[in-house]
Amino acid sequence: MTSRKVAKRGFNLDYVMWLFMRLSALAMYAVGLTGLTAALVMGARTQTDLSTLVRWTFFQNPSHVFSSDIVVLDNFINQFWQIMQITMVFFGVTHGLNGLRIVVEDFMGSTIWRTLWRGFIFFAWIFITLVAIYVVLAS
Amino acid sequence: MKKITLKLFRYNPETDTKPHYDTYKLEVEPTDRVLDLLEKVKGYEDGTLSFRRSCAHGVCGSCAMRVNGENKLACKTLIQDIKSSKITVEPILGMPVLKDMIVDMEPFFDNYKKVMPYFINDDPKPEKEHIQSIEEQERFDDTAKCILCGACTTSCPSFWANDEYVGPAAIVNAHRFIFDSRDQGAAERLQILNDQFGVYRCRTIFNCTLACPREIEITKAIGEVKKAIATGSLD
């Protein structure tokens, strides 16, 4: 099948975010399941409760489990898990706030409120991501 | 014969400040269609009742309306298939009502025209016809069934929220030509649909697929267009 040539278009936010939403959802499953599996392997299966396991799944931060009886915290205090936490934070915040952007795009119409919401979402994305990364690196 | 209560949306912009409903008690056969009821009311009860109809056989797509809240063709909806004895008929949603069941379809056809819904081929004309295999034809067989009734687009919450969205009907008709092996305008159509008011407004709600009186798998077709944009391949 032949097709007429068309000029390539530049950056297309909607296309990029459509792809991102699908890939980031898969990535969050991968990160979460990795954390959960590692927690179980490192002893969580006999020494902790559901809420602690959930924290390990979604935010593998040793400071979250100080109150538990886990004795393998050292295994979680290394750069690999910090990278995993930052990955989860980035995908989660971007995925969620893009969902909010989509709602705004759908229902706000071409009004000043849409522009204001877009700006708010952009700055919220930057702010939350930076604060979360600070928490991960400082804890 | 079966007794039913027919509740009709009524709005005449020349005399009414806002819409209202009129109710009629009718005796009907189970094999009557909703269109027959409307004809009965127009013929014997109130000649001012306005609705579009033409072929009355599910081909022209003129009589799309909401029957008990669901988009249907009035000419294909049998009374025996409606479980309730109360039948409410209203115009399709998302378009300005002109009178009673008649809506302004211009926004719908403006979106339809955006996707270039016509055959594009710059090659010299063949002596007889453009040859196509059965498999190549089957690739767009489903979307070629569209009759442009608007039942899908007007059942879509994304379209209700923002009518700049081209809507499922336009994407279905783009699909019909994008995947036609004889056509050469696929790249242009994909670029038109690769836009915030193109395929990305589809939230995969499936209302369109449920509403289509031709049983076209619309959400699947939209997914195929999205995939073609993402991969750059029509296979």
XYZ file of C-alpha atoms in Angstrom, chain B residues 24-175:
152
model
C -50.049 9.525 24.648
C -51.861 6.247 25.415
C -51.680 3.918 22.433
C -52.668 0.388 21.514
C -49.917 -1.204 19.507
C -48.819 -4.539 18.072
C -45.673 -6.114 19.566
C -44.196 -6.085 16.067
C -44.733 -2.338 15.665
C -41.622 -0.201 15.697
C -41.063 3.027 17.615
C -41.189 4.804 14.249
C -44.723 3.392 13.726
C -45.778 4.918 17.059
C -44.392 8.307 16.067
C -46.187 8.065 12.702
C -49.393 7.146 14.543
C -49.134 10.181 16.825
C -48.259 12.478 13.922
C -51.046 11.071 11.729
C -53.878 10.828 14.279
C -52.988 12.857 17.396
C -50.754 15.829 16.640
C -49.584 16.712 13.142
C -47.005 19.174 14.474
C -44.817 16.377 15.890
C -41.495 16.585 14.043
C -38.933 13.856 13.470
C -36.606 12.766 10.683
C -37.287 9.545 8.784
C -36.704 8.306 5.292
C -36.074 4.650 4.428
C -37.654 3.171 7.578
C -35.461 0.091 7.142
C -32.294 0.901 9.088
C -30.259 2.053 6.112
C -30.555 5.831 5.799
C -29.683 6.686 9.428
C -32.243 9.499 9.678
C -34.271 8.374 12.686
C -31.635 8.072 15.419
C -33.210 9.092 18.730
C -33.164 8.193 22.398
C -35.639 5.461 23.306
C -35.912 4.988 27.076
C -32.522 6.666 27.426
C -30.647 4.620 24.818
C -29.659 5.744 21.344
C -31.610 3.695 18.799
C -32.919 3.867 15.283
C -36.685 4.313 15.688
C -37.233 2.181 12.581
C -35.313 -0.796 13.986
C -36.653 -0.780 17.537
C -39.554 -3.193 18.006
C -42.060 -2.691 20.809
C -41.640 -6.348 21.857
C -37.944 -5.677 22.490
C -38.726 -2.835 24.913
C -39.385 -4.427 28.290
C -41.415 -1.545 29.717
C -44.919 -0.473 28.707
C -43.774 3.115 29.187
C -41.733 4.386 26.277
C -39.953 7.734 26.365
C -38.617 9.127 23.096
C -36.199 12.064 23.090
C -33.748 13.611 20.614
C -30.120 12.448 20.598
C -27.856 14.293 23.040
C -25.021 16.709 22.411
C -26.478 18.614 19.437
C -28.768 21.655 19.432
C -32.454 20.686 19.217
C -34.188 22.386 16.272
C -37.663 20.991 16.885
C -38.962 17.958 18.793
C -36.725 15.014 17.749
C -34.875 16.977 15.078
C -31.366 18.107 16.008
C -28.882 20.239 14.118
C -26.509 17.684 12.527
C -24.135 20.311 11.105
C -21.529 19.971 13.918
C -21.600 16.205 13.342
C -21.005 16.524 9.604
C -18.372 19.242 10.108
C -16.394 16.722 12.191
C -17.048 14.031 9.584
C -15.618 16.209 6.804
C -12.429 16.862 8.827
C -11.180 13.279 8.295
C -11.443 13.427 4.475
C -14.046 10.654 4.192
C -13.548 10.026 0.494
C -11.359 7.872 -1.716
C -7.889 9.301 -2.425
C -5.697 7.772 -5.109
C -3.312 9.799 -7.256
C -2.293 6.922 -9.529
C -3.462 6.899 -13.143
C -6.932 5.405 -13.462
C -6.836 1.663 -14.081
C -8.510 0.332 -17.216
C -11.298 -1.402 -15.309
C -11.203 -1.112 -11.540
C -8.846 -1.015 -8.540
C -8.260 -4.651 -7.694
C -8.481 -5.705 -4.063
C -8.308 -9.145 -2.444
C -11.055 -10.453 -0.166
C -8.668 -10.208 2.799
C -7.858 -6.574 1.985
C -11.548 -5.753 1.753
C -12.320 -7.497 5.032
C -9.835 -5.186 6.780
C -12.357 -2.333 6.660
C -15.561 -4.303 6.082
C -16.938 -3.542 9.548
C -16.457 0.227 9.458
C -17.834 0.415 5.897
C -21.236 -0.418 7.389
C -21.594 3.046 8.955
C -24.783 4.887 7.951
C -23.887 8.195 9.663
C -26.900 8.130 11.963
C -24.877 9.790 14.746
C -25.988 7.314 17.440
C -22.372 6.635 18.427
C -21.112 10.210 18.560
C -24.136 11.423 20.509
C -23.764 8.625 23.073
C -20.134 9.585 23.770
C -19.497 11.476 27.053
C -16.260 12.902 25.603
C -18.298 14.463 22.796
C -20.913 15.756 25.245
C -18.107 17.383 27.251
C -16.422 18.986 24.255
C -17.884 19.006 20.750
C -14.514 19.893 19.240
C -13.761 16.159 19.585
C -14.284 14.672 16.110
C -16.275 11.842 17.653
C -16.496 8.102 17.018
C -18.428 8.352 13.732
C -15.706 10.478 12.113
C -12.993 8.080 13.321
C -14.970 5.085 12.049
C -15.196 6.695 8.610
C -11.513 7.588 8.693
C -10.793 3.946 9.567
